[in-house]
Short mmCIF file of C-alpha atoms in Angstrom, two decimals:
data_model
loop_
_atom_site.label_atom_id
_atom_site.label_comp_id
_atom_site.label_asym_id
_atom_site.label_seq_id
_atom_site.Cartn_x
_atom_site.Cartn_y
_atom_site.Cartn_z
CA UNK M 25 -4.49 15.63 24.60
CA UNK M 26 -7.35 15.76 22.35
CA UNK M 27 -7.50 16.77 18.59
CA UNK M 28 -10.28 17.95 16.34
CA UNK M 29 -11.15 15.56 13.46
CA UNK M 30 -12.79 16.88 10.57
CA UNK M 31 -13.23 14.56 7.51
CA UNK M 32 -15.87 14.01 4.77
CA UNK M 33 -16.46 11.75 1.69
CA UNK M 34 -18.89 10.79 -0.70
CA UNK M 35 -20.49 7.30 -1.48
CA UNK M 36 -19.65 5.94 -4.75
CA UNK M 37 -21.67 3.19 -6.61
CA UNK M 38 -19.58 0.40 -5.52
CA UNK M 39 -20.54 0.94 -1.89
CA UNK M 40 -24.21 1.60 -2.35
CA UNK M 41 -26.57 -0.68 -0.44
CA UNK M 42 -24.15 -1.50 2.38
CA UNK M 43 -24.49 -0.86 5.82
CA UNK M 44 -23.23 2.80 6.82
CA UNK M 45 -20.58 1.64 9.37
CA UNK M 46 -18.98 -0.76 6.90
CA UNK M 47 -19.13 2.02 4.19
CA UNK M 48 -17.56 4.57 6.78
CA UNK M 49 -14.89 1.80 7.51
CA UNK M 50 -13.76 2.14 3.84
CA UNK M 51 -14.10 5.90 3.37
CA UNK M 52 -12.47 6.74 6.74
CA UNK M 53 -9.62 3.89 6.95
CA UNK M 54 -7.70 5.72 9.73
CA UNK M 55 -10.44 4.84 12.32
CA UNK M 56 -11.52 1.43 13.60
CA UNK M 57 -15.21 0.24 12.79
CA UNK M 58 -15.96 0.00 16.45
CA UNK M 59 -14.94 3.86 16.79
CA UNK M 60 -16.99 4.63 13.71
CA UNK M 61 -20.05 2.92 14.86
CA UNK M 62 -19.76 5.10 18.21
CA UNK M 63 -19.47 8.20 16.41
CA UNK M 64 -22.64 7.36 14.17
CA UNK M 65 -24.59 6.50 17.29
CA UNK M 66 -23.54 9.67 19.03
CA UNK M 67 -24.31 11.85 15.99
CA UNK M 68 -20.56 12.94 15.27
CA UNK M 69 -20.71 10.99 11.95
CA UNK M 70 -23.76 12.06 9.79
CA UNK M 71 -25.08 11.43 6.55
CA UNK M 72 -26.24 14.65 4.39
CA UNK M 73 -26.30 16.59 7.69
CA UNK M 74 -28.63 14.13 9.45
CA UNK M 75 -27.61 11.52 12.21
CA UNK M 76 -28.16 7.89 11.14
CA UNK M 77 -27.92 4.38 12.66
CA UNK M 78 -24.79 2.09 11.90
CA UNK M 79 -27.18 -0.38 10.12
CA UNK M 80 -28.77 2.18 7.68
CA UNK M 81 -27.97 1.54 4.22
CA UNK M 82 -25.67 3.86 2.07
CA UNK M 83 -26.98 5.39 -1.07
CA UNK M 84 -24.93 6.61 -4.07
CA UNK M 85 -24.22 10.37 -3.71
CA UNK M 86 -24.55 10.30 0.21
CA UNK M 87 -21.96 12.73 1.66
CA UNK M 88 -20.78 11.48 5.22
CA UNK M 89 -19.22 13.95 7.46
CA UNK M 90 -17.21 13.30 10.36
CA UNK M 91 -16.76 15.93 13.03
CA UNK M 92 -15.23 14.73 16.31
CA UNK M 93 -12.72 14.75 19.06
CA UNK M 94 -10.39 12.29 19.68
CA UNK M 95 -7.67 11.44 22.35
CA UNK M 96 -4.02 11.11 21.40
CA UNK M 97 -3.79 8.47 18.98
CA UNK M 98 -0.51 6.69 19.23
CA UNK M 99 0.94 5.06 22.19
CA UNK M 100 3.90 3.48 20.49
CA UNK M 101 7.21 5.00 21.33
CA UNK M 102 9.53 6.82 19.28
CA UNK M 103 12.81 5.43 17.93
CA UNK M 104 15.81 6.71 16.67
CA UNK M 105 16.02 4.46 13.49
CA UNK M 106 17.35 5.17 10.10
CA UNK M 107 14.89 6.88 8.00
CA UNK M 108 15.45 7.66 4.38
CA UNK M 109 13.60 11.14 3.94
CA UNK M 110 12.90 11.82 0.33
CA UNK M 111 10.92 14.97 0.62
CA UNK M 112 9.54 17.00 3.60
CA UNK M 113 7.82 20.06 4.35
CA UNK M 114 5.15 21.34 6.99
CA UNK M 115 2.59 19.13 5.46
CA UNK M 116 3.86 15.84 4.19
CA UNK M 117 6.71 13.72 4.74
CA UNK M 118 8.12 11.28 1.75
CA UNK M 119 10.22 8.30 2.91
CA UNK M 120 11.99 5.27 0.92
CA UNK M 121 11.15 2.54 3.24
CA UNK M 122 13.75 -0.34 3.17
CA UNK M 123 12.89 -4.13 2.62
CA UNK M 124 12.50 -5.73 6.03
CA UNK M 125 10.68 -2.95 7.81
CA UNK M 126 7.18 -3.16 9.01
CA UNK M 127 4.85 -0.20 8.70
CA UNK M 128 2.95 -0.52 11.65
CA UNK M 129 3.59 -2.11 15.10
CA UNK M 130 1.83 -5.69 15.62
CA UNK M 131 2.14 -9.05 17.07
CA UNK M 132 5.69 -10.03 16.62
CA UNK M 133 6.75 -6.60 15.60
CA UNK M 134 6.12 -4.25 18.73
CA UNK M 135 8.69 -1.87 17.68
CA UNK M 136 11.24 -1.05 15.10
CA UNK M 137 8.66 -0.24 12.67
CA UNK M 138 8.21 2.97 10.10
CA UNK M 139 5.71 4.31 12.80
CA UNK M 140 8.32 4.30 15.55
CA UNK M 141 10.82 5.74 13.07
CA UNK M 142 8.42 8.61 11.86
CA UNK M 143 7.49 9.42 15.47
CA UNK M 144 11.06 10.01 16.41
CA UNK M 145 11.66 12.09 13.26
CA UNK M 146 8.22 14.12 13.74
CA UNK M 147 7.12 14.09 17.43
CA UNK M 148 4.03 16.01 16.73
CA UNK M 149 2.55 13.09 14.77
CA UNK M 150 1.72 11.37 17.99
CA UNK M 151 -1.41 13.43 17.88
CA UNK M 152 -2.16 12.10 14.21
CA UNK M 153 -4.52 9.03 13.53
CA UNK M 154 -2.04 6.29 12.93
CA UNK M 155 0.89 8.75 13.12
CA UNK M 156 -0.03 10.32 9.62
CA UNK M 157 0.40 7.03 7.86
CA UNK M 158 -2.17 7.15 5.14
CA UNK M 159 -1.06 3.89 3.10
CA UNK M 160 1.23 0.89 3.54
CA UNK M 161 3.77 -1.35 2.15
CA UNK M 162 4.42 -5.04 2.98
CA UNK M 163 7.26 -5.60 5.16
CA UNK M 164 9.49 -6.95 2.28
CA UNK M 165 8.36 -4.60 -0.21
CA UNK M 166 10.86 -1.57 -0.53
CA UNK M 167 10.23 1.92 -1.84
CA UNK M 168 7.97 5.03 -1.45
CA UNK M 169 5.60 6.15 1.15
CA UNK M 170 3.87 9.57 1.96
CA UNK M 171 3.20 10.44 5.65
CA UNK M 172 0.80 13.27 6.46
CA UNK M 173 1.85 15.77 9.12
CA UNK M 174 -1.21 17.69 9.54
CA UNK M 175 -5.06 16.67 9.72
CA UNK M 176 -5.57 18.80 6.54
CA UNK M 177 -2.86 16.90 4.69
CA UNK M 178 -4.41 13.50 5.88
CA UNK M 179 -7.53 14.48 4.82
CA UNK M 180 -6.43 15.42 1.15
CA UNK M 181 -3.99 12.46 0.76
CA UNK M 182 -6.82 9.94 1.86
CA UNK M 183 -9.15 11.56 -0.59
CA UNK M 184 -6.39 11.04 -3.39
CA UNK M 185 -6.16 7.59 -2.55
CA UNK M 186 -9.91 7.17 -2.79
CA UNK M 187 -10.56 8.80 -5.92
CA UNK M 188 -7.48 7.06 -7.34
CA UNK M 189 -5.81 10.20 -8.35
CA UNK M 190 -2.31 9.50 -6.21
CA UNK M 191 0.06 7.65 -8.82
CA UNK M 192 2.01 4.71 -7.57
CA UNK M 193 4.32 2.39 -9.69
CA UNK M 194 6.26 -0.36 -8.91
CA UNK M 195 9.10 -2.60 -10.27
CA UNK M 196 8.43 -6.20 -10.00
CA UNK M 197 10.48 -9.39 -11.29
CA UNK M 198 8.06 -12.10 -12.10
CA UNK M 199 8.43 -15.94 -12.82
CA UNK M 200 7.88 -16.92 -16.46
CA UNK M 201 7.84 -14.80 -19.54
CA UNK M 202 5.16 -12.46 -20.13
CA UNK M 203 4.37 -11.67 -23.64
CA UNK M 204 3.01 -8.33 -23.27
CA UNK M 205 1.48 -5.85 -20.97
CA UNK M 206 -1.92 -5.43 -19.82
CA UNK M 207 -4.44 -4.69 -17.20
CA UNK M 208 -5.74 -7.14 -14.30
CA UNK M 209 -9.21 -5.91 -13.19
CA UNK M 210 -10.08 -8.70 -10.47
CA UNK M 211 -11.54 -8.20 -6.98
CA UNK M 212 -9.60 -9.27 -4.00
CA UNK M 213 -10.56 -10.85 -0.71
CA UNK M 214 -9.56 -12.86 1.93
CA UNK M 215 -8.50 -16.45 0.92
CA UNK M 216 -11.21 -18.75 1.92
CA UNK M 217 -8.76 -21.54 3.44
CA UNK M 218 -5.70 -19.20 4.60
CA UNK M 219 -6.22 -16.07 6.40
CA UNK M 220 -2.59 -14.88 5.73
CA UNK M 221 -3.41 -14.76 2.13
CA UNK M 222 -5.49 -12.82 -0.08
CA UNK M 223 -7.11 -14.04 -3.38
CA UNK M 224 -8.91 -13.00 -6.47
CA UNK M 225 -12.75 -14.13 -5.39
CA UNK M 226 -15.59 -14.20 -7.44
CA UNK M 227 -18.03 -12.66 -4.87
CA UNK M 228 -17.59 -10.53 -1.64
CA UNK M 229 -14.01 -8.95 -2.78
CA UNK M 230 -13.02 -5.41 -3.08
CA UNK M 231 -12.60 -4.04 -6.51
CA UNK M 232 -8.98 -3.99 -7.52
CA UNK M 233 -7.05 -2.89 -10.84
CA UNK M 234 -3.40 -3.26 -11.84
CA UNK M 235 -1.96 -1.96 -14.97
CA UNK M 236 1.33 -3.83 -15.82
CA UNK M 237 3.82 -3.48 -18.68
CA UNK M 238 7.15 -5.12 -19.69
CA UNK M 239 10.13 -3.77 -19.19
CA UNK M 240 12.58 -6.75 -19.97
CA UNK M 241 12.08 -10.40 -20.72
CA UNK M 242 14.59 -12.77 -19.76
CA UNK M 243 14.95 -16.36 -20.43
CA UNK M 244 12.56 -17.50 -17.75
CA UNK M 245 11.66 -14.27 -15.90
CA UNK M 246 10.22 -10.73 -16.78
CA UNK M 247 10.89 -7.28 -15.21
CA UNK M 248 7.46 -5.53 -15.22
CA UNK M 249 6.31 -2.24 -13.83
CA UNK M 250 2.88 -2.23 -12.42
CA UNK M 251 0.84 0.92 -12.01
CA UNK M 252 -2.12 0.65 -9.12
CA UNK M 253 -5.48 2.05 -9.62
CA UNK M 254 -6.46 0.72 -6.20
CA UNK M 255 -4.57 -0.28 -3.02
CA UNK M 256 -5.61 -3.85 -1.83
CA UNK M 257 -3.69 -5.88 0.56
CA UNK M 258 -0.90 -7.72 -1.52
CA UNK M 259 -2.52 -6.67 -4.85
CA UNK M 260 0.43 -6.85 -7.07
CA UNK M 261 1.43 -10.13 -5.59
CA UNK M 262 -2.07 -11.64 -5.86
CA UNK M 263 -2.75 -10.18 -9.24
CA UNK M 264 0.54 -11.57 -11.10
CA UNK M 265 0.06 -14.90 -9.02
CA UNK M 266 -3.53 -14.67 -10.70
CA UNK M 267 -1.80 -14.64 -14.17
CA UNK M 268 0.43 -17.44 -13.17
CA UNK M 269 3.56 -15.12 -12.95
CA UNK M 270 4.12 -14.64 -9.10
CA UNK M 271 6.89 -12.63 -8.09
CA UNK M 272 10.50 -14.28 -7.46
CA UNK M 273 10.90 -14.73 -3.58
CA UNK M 274 7.32 -14.23 -2.78
CA UNK M 275 6.69 -16.75 0.40
CA UNK M 276 2.94 -16.53 -0.01
CA UNK M 277 2.31 -16.60 -3.76
CA UNK M 278 5.62 -17.61 -5.23
CA UNK M 279 4.75 -21.14 -6.45
CA UNK M 280 7.38 -23.40 -7.80
CA UNK M 281 11.09 -21.71 -8.38
CA UNK M 282 11.95 -21.64 -11.92
CA UNK M 283 15.66 -21.86 -12.98
CA UNK M 284 16.64 -21.20 -16.66
CA UNK M 285 18.25 -24.37 -18.40
CA UNK M 286 22.00 -24.05 -18.10
CA UNK M 287 22.12 -20.92 -15.79
CA UNK M 288 25.37 -20.24 -13.86
CA UNK M 289 25.76 -21.47 -10.40
CA UNK M 290 25.69 -17.82 -9.26
CA UNK M 291 22.32 -17.19 -10.63
CA UNK M 292 20.78 -20.49 -9.27
CA UNK M 293 22.00 -19.80 -6.01
CA UNK M 294 20.88 -15.97 -6.05
CA UNK M 295 17.32 -17.14 -7.13
CA UNK M 296 16.93 -19.82 -4.52
CA UNK M 297 18.22 -17.51 -1.93
CA UNK M 298 16.42 -14.40 -2.81
CA UNK M 299 15.08 -13.35 0.59
CA UNK M 300 11.94 -11.44 -0.34
CA UNK M 301 9.42 -10.83 -2.93
CA UNK M 302 10.89 -8.76 -5.80
CA UNK M 303 8.72 -5.64 -5.39
CA UNK M 304 9.78 -1.98 -5.15
CA UNK M 305 7.62 1.09 -5.00
CA UNK M 306 9.60 3.15 -7.61
CA UNK M 307 7.44 6.05 -8.02
CA UNK M 308 5.00 8.24 -6.15
CA UNK M 309 2.97 11.16 -7.43
CA UNK M 310 0.26 13.27 -5.64
CA UNK M 311 -1.02 16.76 -5.37
CA UNK M 312 0.32 18.61 -2.59
CA UNK M 313 -2.52 19.10 0.10
CA UNK M 314 -1.95 22.77 0.60
CA UNK M 315 -0.17 24.30 -2.55
CA UNK M 316 -2.07 22.15 -4.96
CA UNK M 317 1.24 21.49 -6.92
CA UNK M 318 1.49 18.20 -8.78
CA UNK M 319 4.65 16.36 -7.27
CA UNK M 320 6.24 13.28 -8.08
CA UNK M 321 9.52 11.11 -6.80
CA UNK M 322 11.40 8.07 -7.85
CA UNK M 323 13.48 5.93 -5.78
CA UNK M 324 16.29 3.80 -7.37
CA UNK M 325 15.93 -0.10 -6.71
CA UNK M 326 17.56 -1.27 -3.86
CA UNK M 327 20.93 -3.49 -4.45
CA UNK M 328 19.32 -6.82 -4.18
CA UNK M 329 16.96 -6.35 -7.18
CA UNK M 330 19.57 -4.34 -9.07
CA UNK M 331 21.87 -7.50 -8.85
CA UNK M 332 18.81 -9.91 -9.56
CA UNK M 333 18.21 -8.03 -12.89
CA UNK M 334 21.90 -7.77 -13.64
CA UNK M 335 22.43 -11.49 -13.22
CA UNK M 336 19.25 -12.37 -15.28
CA UNK M 337 20.56 -10.09 -18.01
CA UNK M 338 23.95 -11.85 -17.94
CA UNK M 339 22.07 -15.09 -18.41
CA UNK M 340 20.28 -13.85 -21.55
CA UNK M 341 23.26 -12.59 -23.17
CA UNK M 342 25.36 -15.72 -22.41
CA UNK M 343 22.48 -17.91 -23.84
CA UNK M 344 22.21 -15.95 -27.22
#
């Protein structure tokens, strides 16, 4: 079965001067670079109405238009997995992903993923690129995600991600005491020595902006709310670690565990054994791709983070 793909995007200043195949990979993230190169060569991906070569350079204001057909995109099997549906209509599906669930099948996680779950819930998504999933959360990050159920919705949601109009806010619990909120504007790229990690890099990184504000300070930790302008891999985790306030439980960026002096054994043990990065996608806001209506949702923190904050608050009160 084939499907018609119709998408377009405009080249912004940060992408100007780069090869068109690299720019296309940024602007059309649902497709592989190899597939986009093929479409460029076949004239199915054009610039300002004209065919171009993958190595041609992009200019500010260039309009890239993709009009192609593609075979069924998803070969992964549907699975009847528990799915916490927050909102659903004919165009979009909003779910509250639990910690521990991988979004896309990959090496070591062939099934049991969010993609497998949404394919069972909406079988028609097998015809969509990436089963309609337009953004992701790390395996051990909980919270809200939106899935497109039509190509029209997918195009609109990807555009909102690209123009930074999709609102995403996260609850996080960081090591150390932050004195105030602020903004981290620091590019992120692959760590030069560890390919599993990302890092703030001087050159070659992608622009990344995170706003954060303090919700509550504890004796040796801080509950913060982070709002994303961009959506880079591990962005909040990397940016808070860059501030020297990594997340509790973060296996990649966490650093040395800090235990408040005189803390209860219950709190010490809970901090030592906290099983994941303390990060939850608490709110999601977007413009409905069909009605144009602004919509927003919130998801309560899961029990592990709620208990963490309760124990930290009790420790603060007992120390006064």
